[in-house]
Amino acid sequence: MIVLKFGGSSLADAELIRNVMGIIGKYVYNEDEVAVVISAMGGVTDQLLNICKSVADGTGAAENIIRELEKKHLETAGILLPVQKQPEVMAEIMSLCNELSDIVHGAQLLSEVTPRTRDIILSFGERLSAYIISQALKMKIPQTIYTDSRKIIRTDSGFGMAKVDVDTSNILIKKYFNDNKGLKVITGFIASDAAGQTTTLGRSGSDYTATIIGAATDARAVEIWSDTDGVMTADPRYVPDARSIEKLSYHEAMELSHFGARILFPLSLQPAMMKHIPVIVKNTFNPDHRGTLICSESNGSNGLIKGITSLREISIINVEGSGMTGVAGVAARLFNALWHSEINVIFISQASSEHSICLAVMQDEACRATQVIREVFAQELASGLISSVNFEKELAIVAVVGEGMRQRPGVAARVFEPLGANNINIKAISQGSSELNISFVIREADLRKTLQVLHESMFRKK
Ligand code: ASP
Ligand code: MG
C-alpha cells in the first residue's frame, strides 16, 4: 500500500491533472494498493476564502466567484472526460456549485460567515477536484472510488484547524479500506466532527490527510507530490544555488517546516513518525527526480546543516526591567496572556541576567501582543519594575537546521562569522536544547543577503 498526495499547484489545470493521472497510473501498475489524496485545484481554496470575505464585507462578489469556479471545473471536466461521460459528471459539478450557492446565500442573509460555515464553504474545493479526478481515472482504471474524507477522518469541532481524533479515525479508515478495494481518490484537508459537521485541518492540511491515512493503513510510504525537486537547502527564490536535500530525519523536516520552508504541513510528519513510515517529497514537474526522503535517520555524514529556512514579516517584542530578575512566574504570566489572546509565539530568548525577555510574533499581531503584555504587567509598569514593553517591525527569522550540529562545537561560529563579515546585524538568537536548530532574528531588508551568504558558506561545493 502506498499513499500519494498531490497539491494544488500540481492540479492547477486539466493539462497538469493529466500529468498527475499519468503518474498515478504508473503506481497502480506497480503497487499492490494505491490511495491518492487530492488538494483543491490551484487557487481554488483562496477563491473560496474570497467568497467568505465578500459575504462578511457585503460586497456581493460571491455569486461571480462561484460562477467562475463552476466554469473552471466544468471546463476541466470537459477536457479530461470523454463526451459520453460528460453529462453525468457536469451535472454533479453543477449540483455541488448550487449547494455552495445555497450555503453562501444563507450566510449572506445573516451577513456573517461563522467558522463552521467557512469550513463547509472551503470543503467544496477538495470535493470538486477529487470528484472530477476520480471520474477521469475511472475511465482507465475502472475500480477507482471517490472517497469523501469526512467519512473517515474524525476531528474535534475546532473549525478552521480541527484536531484529529486519531483513534476514531484509525478505526474508520481501516474499516473503509477493508470494505472498499480499488484505487481510492480521497479529498484532502477536510474531515468531520462527532456530530457530522464538516471541519478542516488547516491551510495546506492535505499533507496531513495523507499521512494520517498512511499511518492507519501501515502504508509502505507516503509520497507528497509538489512542485520542487523535494525539500531544498534554501528557498530558491532567494538562493538560486539552492539544491535538493537527499535525506532528512522527521525532526529535521519538522524544524524546517515550522520555520516556513514550503515543504509540508508541520503536523503532517507526526503520524508518519509514530509508525516509521517514510515520507518522500517529489516533484510532479520532474517525476524522475529522486526527491527528498524523510525517515527516522538522518545521514549526518552529509554535513552539519541540512537546510536554511526563514519567516518574513516578523516582529520582536522586548520586555525589559530589573523587576524580573529572580522573580518566578513572569514568563508564565506573559505567555499565558498571549495564549489566551490566541497570539502565536514563534521565537523566545531570555538572557540569563533575566533583565529582558525577547519574543517574536507575526508582524500583524505585534501591536495587539504588545497591548496584551502591557495590560498584564500594568502594575509592574506603573511601579517601574518593568521599564518598557516595545516592539520592532520589519524583521525576519532565519533558522539553520540539521541533526549534525548536535554536540558539535563550532557550529554557531560557522553560522555567525559570515554574517559578521558581511555586516549583517543580528537582533536575537535562540538555540533549542535539542541543538537541531539555531535561529536568529535580522532585519527583513537583510534577508536575501543573509540567506545567500549563509548558503554559500554552509553548502559551498568542496
Ligand atoms: N486546499 C487546501 C489549501 O489550499 C488544502 C491543501 O491544499 O492542502 O490550503
Ligand atoms: Mg496546497
Coordinates of C-alpha atoms and ligand atoms in Angstrom, one line a residue:
M1 CA 0.0 0.0 0.0
I2 CA 1.3 3.4 -0.9
V3 CA -0.4 6.8 -0.4
L4 CA 0.3 9.6 -2.9
K5 CA -0.7 13.2 -2.3
F6 CA -1.0 15.8 -5.0
G7 CA -1.0 19.5 -4.1
G8 CA -3.0 22.3 -5.7
S9 CA -0.1 23.6 -7.9
S10 CA 0.2 20.2 -9.5
L11 CA -3.6 20.3 -10.2
A12 CA -4.0 23.9 -11.5
D13 CA -5.5 22.9 -14.9
A14 CA -6.6 20.0 -17.0
E15 CA -3.1 19.5 -18.6
L16 CA -1.5 19.3 -15.2
I17 CA -4.1 16.9 -13.9
R18 CA -3.5 14.7 -16.9
N19 CA 0.2 14.6 -16.0
V20 CA -0.8 13.6 -12.4
M21 CA -3.1 10.9 -13.7
G22 CA -0.2 9.5 -15.7
I23 CA 1.9 9.4 -12.5
I24 CA -0.9 7.7 -10.6
G25 CA -1.3 5.2 -13.5
K26 CA 2.3 4.0 -13.1
Y27 CA 1.9 3.4 -9.4
V28 CA -1.3 1.5 -9.9
Y29 CA 0.5 -0.8 -12.3
N30 CA 3.5 -1.4 -9.9
E31 CA 1.9 -1.4 -6.4
D32 CA -0.5 -3.8 -4.8
E33 CA -2.7 -1.0 -3.5
V34 CA -2.7 2.8 -4.0
A35 CA -4.6 5.6 -2.3
V36 CA -4.4 9.1 -3.7
V37 CA -5.1 12.3 -1.6
I38 CA -6.1 15.3 -3.7
S39 CA -6.0 19.0 -2.8
A40 CA -8.3 21.6 -4.4
M41 CA -7.2 22.8 -7.8
G42 CA -4.6 25.5 -7.5
G43 CA -6.0 28.8 -6.3
V44 CA -9.5 27.4 -5.6
T45 CA -9.2 27.5 -1.8
D46 CA -8.1 31.1 -2.0
Q47 CA -11.2 31.9 -4.1
L48 CA -13.4 30.1 -1.6
L49 CA -11.9 32.3 1.1
N50 CA -12.6 35.3 -1.0
I51 CA -16.3 34.2 -1.1
C52 CA -16.3 34.2 2.7
K53 CA -14.7 37.6 2.8
S54 CA -17.1 39.1 0.4
V55 CA -20.1 37.8 2.4
A56 CA -18.6 39.2 5.6
D57 CA -17.9 42.6 3.9
G58 CA -21.2 42.6 2.0
T59 CA -19.5 43.3 -1.4
G60 CA -21.8 40.9 -3.3
A61 CA -18.9 39.4 -5.2
A62 CA -19.6 35.9 -4.0
E63 CA -22.0 35.0 -6.8
N64 CA -19.5 35.8 -9.5
I65 CA -16.7 33.9 -7.9
I66 CA -19.0 30.8 -7.6
R67 CA -19.8 31.1 -11.3
E68 CA -16.1 31.4 -12.1
L69 CA -15.3 28.3 -10.0
E70 CA -18.1 26.4 -11.7
K71 CA -16.8 27.3 -15.1
K72 CA -13.3 26.3 -14.2
H73 CA -14.3 22.9 -13.0
L74 CA -16.7 22.3 -15.9
E75 CA -14.0 23.2 -18.4
T76 CA -11.6 20.9 -16.7
A77 CA -14.1 18.0 -16.7
G78 CA -14.8 18.8 -20.4
I79 CA -11.1 18.3 -21.3
L80 CA -10.5 15.3 -19.1
L81 CA -13.6 13.2 -19.8
P82 CA -14.9 11.6 -22.9
V83 CA -18.1 13.1 -24.3
Q84 CA -20.4 10.3 -23.3
K85 CA -19.3 10.6 -19.7
Q86 CA -19.5 14.4 -19.5
P87 CA -23.3 15.0 -18.8
E88 CA -23.2 12.9 -15.6
V89 CA -20.0 14.5 -14.3
M90 CA -21.0 18.0 -15.3
A91 CA -24.4 17.6 -13.6
E92 CA -22.7 16.6 -10.4
I93 CA -20.3 19.6 -10.6
M94 CA -23.3 22.0 -11.1
S95 CA -25.2 20.3 -8.3
L96 CA -22.2 20.9 -6.0
C97 CA -21.9 24.5 -7.1
N98 CA -25.6 25.0 -6.4
E99 CA -25.2 23.6 -3.0
L100 CA -22.4 26.0 -2.4
S101 CA -24.6 28.9 -3.7
D102 CA -27.3 28.0 -1.3
I103 CA -25.0 27.9 1.7
V104 CA -23.5 31.3 0.6
H105 CA -27.0 32.8 0.3
G106 CA -27.8 31.6 3.7
A107 CA -24.7 33.3 5.1
Q108 CA -25.5 36.5 3.1
L109 CA -28.9 36.7 4.7
L110 CA -27.2 36.7 8.1
S111 CA -24.3 38.9 6.9
E112 CA -21.8 36.6 8.6
V113 CA -19.7 33.6 8.0
T114 CA -19.1 31.6 11.1
P115 CA -16.0 29.4 11.3
R116 CA -18.4 26.4 10.9
T117 CA -19.8 27.8 7.7
R118 CA -16.4 28.8 6.4
D119 CA -15.3 25.2 6.7
I120 CA -18.3 24.0 4.7
I121 CA -17.6 26.5 2.0
L122 CA -13.9 25.5 1.9
S123 CA -14.8 21.9 1.6
F124 CA -16.1 22.4 -2.0
G125 CA -12.6 22.8 -3.4
E126 CA -11.4 19.3 -2.5
R127 CA -14.8 17.8 -3.1
L128 CA -14.9 19.1 -6.7
S129 CA -11.3 18.3 -7.6
A130 CA -11.2 14.8 -6.1
Y131 CA -14.6 14.0 -7.7
I132 CA -13.5 15.1 -11.2
I133 CA -10.2 13.3 -11.0
S134 CA -11.8 10.1 -9.7
Q135 CA -14.2 10.2 -12.6
A136 CA -11.4 10.8 -15.1
L137 CA -9.3 8.0 -13.6
K138 CA -12.2 5.6 -13.7
M139 CA -12.1 5.7 -17.5
K140 CA -8.7 4.0 -17.4
I141 CA -8.9 2.3 -14.0
P142 CA -12.4 1.0 -13.5
Q143 CA -12.0 0.1 -9.8
T144 CA -11.5 3.8 -8.9
I145 CA -13.5 5.0 -5.9
Y146 CA -14.2 8.6 -4.9
T147 CA -13.7 8.9 -1.2
D148 CA -15.0 11.8 0.9
S149 CA -12.5 12.0 3.8
R150 CA -15.3 13.4 6.0
K151 CA -16.4 9.8 6.3
I152 CA -13.1 8.5 7.6
I153 CA -11.3 11.3 9.4
R154 CA -12.8 12.4 12.7
T155 CA -11.8 15.6 14.4
D156 CA -13.0 17.8 17.3
S157 CA -15.1 20.9 16.4
G158 CA -12.2 23.3 16.2
F159 CA -13.3 24.7 12.8
G160 CA -10.5 26.1 10.7
M161 CA -7.9 24.0 12.3
A162 CA -9.6 21.0 13.9
K163 CA -7.7 18.5 16.0
V164 CA -7.7 14.9 14.7
D165 CA -9.2 12.2 16.8
V166 CA -6.5 9.6 15.8
D167 CA -8.1 6.6 17.4
T168 CA -11.5 7.0 15.9
S169 CA -10.1 8.0 12.6
N170 CA -7.8 4.9 12.5
I171 CA -10.8 2.6 13.1
L172 CA -12.9 4.4 10.4
I173 CA -10.0 4.4 7.9
K174 CA -9.1 0.7 8.4
K175 CA -12.8 -0.4 8.1
Y176 CA -13.2 1.7 5.0
F177 CA -10.1 0.3 3.4
N178 CA -11.1 -3.2 4.2
D179 CA -14.6 -2.8 2.8
N180 CA -13.5 -0.9 -0.4
K181 CA -10.9 -2.4 -2.6
G182 CA -9.5 -0.5 -5.5
L183 CA -7.8 2.9 -6.2
K184 CA -9.2 5.4 -3.7
V185 CA -9.2 9.1 -4.6
I186 CA -9.6 10.9 -1.4
T187 CA -10.4 14.5 -0.6
G188 CA -7.5 16.1 1.4
F189 CA -7.9 18.8 4.0
I190 CA -11.5 18.1 5.1
A191 CA -12.9 16.0 7.9
S192 CA -15.9 15.9 10.2
D193 CA -16.6 16.1 13.9
A194 CA -18.6 13.7 16.0
A195 CA -21.8 15.5 15.0
G196 CA -21.0 15.0 11.3
Q197 CA -20.2 18.7 10.8
T198 CA -17.6 19.5 8.2
T199 CA -14.2 20.6 9.6
T200 CA -10.9 21.4 8.0
L201 CA -7.4 20.6 9.2
G202 CA -5.8 24.0 8.5
R203 CA -4.3 25.5 5.3
S204 CA -2.3 23.0 3.4
G205 CA -3.7 20.3 5.5
S206 CA -3.9 17.7 2.7
D207 CA -0.4 16.6 3.6
Y208 CA -1.8 15.7 7.0
T209 CA -4.7 13.8 5.5
A210 CA -2.2 11.7 3.5
T211 CA 0.0 10.8 6.5
I212 CA -3.0 10.0 8.7
I213 CA -4.2 7.6 6.1
G214 CA -0.7 6.2 5.5
A215 CA -0.3 5.6 9.2
A216 CA -3.7 4.0 9.7
T217 CA -3.2 1.6 6.8
D218 CA 0.5 0.9 7.6
A219 CA 1.5 2.1 4.1
R220 CA 5.0 1.3 3.0
A221 CA 5.4 5.0 2.1
V222 CA 3.6 8.3 1.7
E223 CA 4.6 10.4 -1.2
I224 CA 3.9 14.1 -1.2
W225 CA 3.9 15.4 -4.8
S226 CA 4.6 19.0 -5.1
D227 CA 6.4 21.5 -7.4
T228 CA 10.0 21.4 -6.4
D229 CA 12.6 18.6 -6.5
G230 CA 11.9 17.7 -2.9
V231 CA 12.9 19.8 0.0
M232 CA 15.5 22.4 -0.9
T233 CA 18.5 23.6 1.1
A234 CA 17.0 27.1 1.0
D235 CA 14.2 28.9 -0.7
P236 CA 15.3 29.0 -4.4
R237 CA 13.6 32.4 -4.8
Y238 CA 16.3 33.9 -2.5
V239 CA 19.1 31.5 -3.2
P240 CA 19.5 30.5 -6.8
D241 CA 22.1 27.8 -5.8
A242 CA 19.7 26.0 -3.5
R243 CA 19.6 22.3 -4.2
S244 CA 17.5 19.3 -3.3
I245 CA 18.2 17.6 0.1
E246 CA 18.6 13.8 -0.3
K247 CA 17.5 12.8 3.1
L248 CA 16.1 14.3 6.3
S249 CA 15.1 12.9 9.6
Y250 CA 11.5 13.6 10.7
H251 CA 12.8 16.0 13.3
E252 CA 14.8 18.0 10.8
A253 CA 11.9 18.2 8.4
M254 CA 9.6 19.3 11.2
E255 CA 12.0 22.1 12.2
L256 CA 12.3 23.2 8.6
S257 CA 8.6 23.3 8.1
H258 CA 7.8 25.1 11.3
F259 CA 10.1 27.9 10.1
G260 CA 8.3 28.5 6.9
A261 CA 10.0 26.2 4.4
R262 CA 7.4 25.3 1.9
I263 CA 7.7 21.6 2.5
L264 CA 4.9 20.1 4.5
F265 CA 2.1 21.0 6.8
P266 CA 4.0 20.9 10.1
L267 CA 1.7 18.4 11.9
S268 CA 1.8 16.0 9.0
L269 CA 5.0 14.3 10.0
Q270 CA 3.6 13.2 13.3
P271 CA 1.6 10.2 12.2
A272 CA 4.3 9.0 9.8
M273 CA 7.0 9.3 12.5
M274 CA 4.9 7.3 15.0
K275 CA 4.8 4.4 12.6
H276 CA 8.2 4.9 10.9
I277 CA 6.6 5.4 7.6
P278 CA 8.9 7.1 5.1
V279 CA 7.6 10.3 3.6
I280 CA 9.0 11.2 0.2
V281 CA 8.7 14.7 -1.3
K282 CA 8.6 14.5 -5.1
N283 CA 8.1 16.9 -8.0
T284 CA 5.2 16.4 -10.4
F285 CA 7.0 18.6 -12.9
N286 CA 10.1 16.4 -12.7
P287 CA 8.8 12.9 -11.7
D288 CA 12.1 11.1 -12.3
H289 CA 14.0 13.2 -9.7
R290 CA 14.5 11.2 -6.5
G291 CA 13.1 13.9 -4.4
T292 CA 13.7 14.0 -0.6
L293 CA 13.4 11.0 1.7
I294 CA 12.2 11.9 5.2
C295 CA 12.6 9.0 7.6
S296 CA 13.9 8.1 11.1
E297 CA 17.5 8.5 10.5
S298 CA 19.4 11.5 9.2
N299 CA 22.5 11.0 7.2
G300 CA 24.7 13.1 9.5
S301 CA 27.8 12.4 7.4
N302 CA 26.4 14.8 4.8
G303 CA 27.4 17.9 6.6
L304 CA 26.3 19.7 9.7
I305 CA 23.4 21.5 8.3
K306 CA 20.6 20.3 6.1
G307 CA 18.7 23.4 5.3
I308 CA 18.2 27.1 5.9
T309 CA 14.8 28.5 6.2
S310 CA 13.2 31.8 7.1
L311 CA 10.0 33.5 8.1
R312 CA 9.3 37.1 7.0
E313 CA 7.1 39.8 8.4
I314 CA 8.2 39.2 11.9
S315 CA 8.2 41.5 14.9
I316 CA 10.1 41.2 18.1
I317 CA 8.8 42.4 21.4
N318 CA 11.1 43.3 24.2
V319 CA 10.0 43.2 27.7
E320 CA 12.6 44.9 29.9
G321 CA 13.1 45.7 33.5
S322 CA 15.1 45.0 36.6
G323 CA 12.0 43.7 38.4
M324 CA 12.0 40.5 36.5
T325 CA 15.3 39.2 37.9
G326 CA 14.8 36.3 40.2
V327 CA 11.0 36.7 40.2
A328 CA 9.2 33.5 39.5
G329 CA 6.2 33.4 37.2
V330 CA 7.0 36.4 35.0
A331 CA 7.4 34.3 31.9
A332 CA 4.4 32.2 32.8
R333 CA 2.1 35.3 33.1
L334 CA 3.5 36.7 29.9
F335 CA 2.9 33.6 27.8
N336 CA -0.3 32.7 29.5
A337 CA -1.7 36.1 28.4
L338 CA -0.6 35.6 24.9
W339 CA -2.0 32.2 24.8
H340 CA -5.4 33.5 26.0
S341 CA -5.3 36.1 23.3
E342 CA -4.5 33.4 20.7
I343 CA -1.3 35.0 19.7
N344 CA 1.3 32.5 18.5
V345 CA 4.8 33.0 19.8
I346 CA 7.4 32.0 17.2
F347 CA 10.6 32.6 19.0
I348 CA 11.7 33.2 22.6
S349 CA 15.0 34.3 24.0
Q350 CA 15.8 35.4 27.5
A351 CA 19.3 36.4 28.6
S352 CA 20.4 34.7 31.8
S353 CA 20.6 38.1 33.6
E354 CA 16.8 37.9 33.3
H355 CA 16.8 41.6 32.6
S356 CA 14.8 41.2 29.4
I357 CA 12.6 38.7 27.6
C358 CA 12.5 38.9 23.8
L359 CA 9.9 37.1 21.8
A360 CA 8.9 37.1 18.2
V361 CA 5.3 37.1 16.8
M362 CA 3.9 37.7 13.3
Q363 CA 4.1 41.4 12.5
D364 CA 0.4 41.9 12.1
E365 CA -0.1 40.7 15.7
A366 CA 2.7 42.7 17.2
C367 CA 0.6 45.7 18.2
R368 CA -2.1 43.6 19.9
A369 CA 0.5 41.4 21.6
T370 CA 2.3 44.4 23.0
Q371 CA -1.0 45.7 24.3
V372 CA -1.8 42.4 25.9
I373 CA 1.6 42.3 27.6
R374 CA 1.3 45.9 28.8
E375 CA -2.1 45.1 30.4
V376 CA -0.8 42.0 32.2
F377 CA 2.1 43.9 33.6
A378 CA 0.3 47.2 34.2
Q379 CA 1.2 47.2 37.9
E380 CA 4.9 46.4 37.2
L381 CA 5.0 49.1 34.6
A382 CA 3.5 51.6 36.9
S383 CA 5.9 50.8 39.7
G384 CA 8.9 50.7 37.3
L385 CA 9.7 47.0 38.0
I386 CA 9.3 46.6 34.3
S387 CA 10.6 49.6 32.4
S388 CA 9.3 49.0 28.9
V389 CA 7.4 46.8 26.5
N390 CA 8.2 47.7 23.0
F391 CA 8.1 46.1 19.6
E392 CA 10.1 46.4 16.4
K393 CA 8.8 45.5 12.9
E394 CA 10.1 44.5 9.5
L395 CA 12.2 41.7 10.8
A396 CA 12.8 38.1 9.7
I397 CA 13.7 34.9 11.4
V398 CA 16.3 32.6 9.9
A399 CA 16.6 29.1 11.1
V400 CA 19.5 26.8 10.3
V401 CA 18.6 23.1 10.8
G402 CA 20.5 19.9 10.9
E403 CA 21.0 17.0 13.3
G404 CA 24.7 17.1 12.5
M405 CA 25.0 20.2 14.7
R406 CA 24.3 18.2 17.9
Q407 CA 27.2 18.1 20.3
R408 CA 29.4 19.6 17.7
P409 CA 31.3 22.7 18.8
G410 CA 31.9 25.5 16.4
V411 CA 28.7 25.4 14.5
A412 CA 27.4 28.7 15.9
A413 CA 30.7 30.3 14.9
R414 CA 30.3 29.0 11.4
V415 CA 26.8 30.4 11.2
F416 CA 27.6 33.8 12.6
E417 CA 31.0 34.5 11.3
P418 CA 30.0 35.0 7.7
L419 CA 27.2 37.3 8.8
G420 CA 29.5 39.4 10.8
A421 CA 31.9 39.6 7.9
N422 CA 29.1 40.8 5.7
N423 CA 27.9 43.4 8.2
I424 CA 24.6 41.8 8.9
N425 CA 23.3 42.7 12.3
I426 CA 21.7 40.0 14.5
K427 CA 19.0 41.2 16.8
A428 CA 18.3 38.0 18.8
I429 CA 19.5 34.4 18.8
S430 CA 18.0 31.2 20.1
Q431 CA 19.1 27.6 20.1
G432 CA 16.9 24.9 21.5
S433 CA 18.5 22.3 23.7
S434 CA 17.8 19.7 21.0
E435 CA 20.6 21.5 19.2
L436 CA 18.8 20.8 15.9
N437 CA 18.1 24.4 15.1
I438 CA 19.8 27.7 15.6
S439 CA 17.5 30.6 14.8
F440 CA 18.1 34.3 14.8
V441 CA 16.3 37.5 14.0
I442 CA 17.6 40.0 11.4
R443 CA 16.1 43.0 9.6
E444 CA 13.9 41.8 6.8
A445 CA 15.9 44.0 4.4
D446 CA 18.9 41.8 5.1
L447 CA 17.1 38.6 4.4
R448 CA 18.2 37.9 0.9
K449 CA 21.8 38.7 1.6
T450 CA 21.8 36.6 4.8
L451 CA 20.4 33.5 3.1
Q452 CA 22.8 33.8 0.3
V453 CA 25.9 34.4 2.5
L454 CA 24.9 31.5 4.8
H455 CA 24.1 29.1 2.0
E456 CA 27.4 29.9 0.3
S457 CA 29.3 29.3 3.5
M458 CA 27.4 26.1 4.5
F459 CA 26.9 24.4 1.2
R460 CA 29.9 25.5 -0.8
K461 CA 30.9 22.7 -3.1
K462 CA 34.2 21.4 -1.9
Ligands
ASP1 N1 -6.7 23.2 -0.4 C1 -6.2 23.5 0.9 C2 -5.4 24.7 0.9 O1 -5.1 25.3 -0.1 C3 -5.5 22.3 1.5 C4 -4.3 21.9 0.7 O2 -4.0 22.3 -0.4 O3 -3.6 21.1 1.3 O4 -4.9 25.1 1.9
MG2 MG -1.9 23.3 -1.1

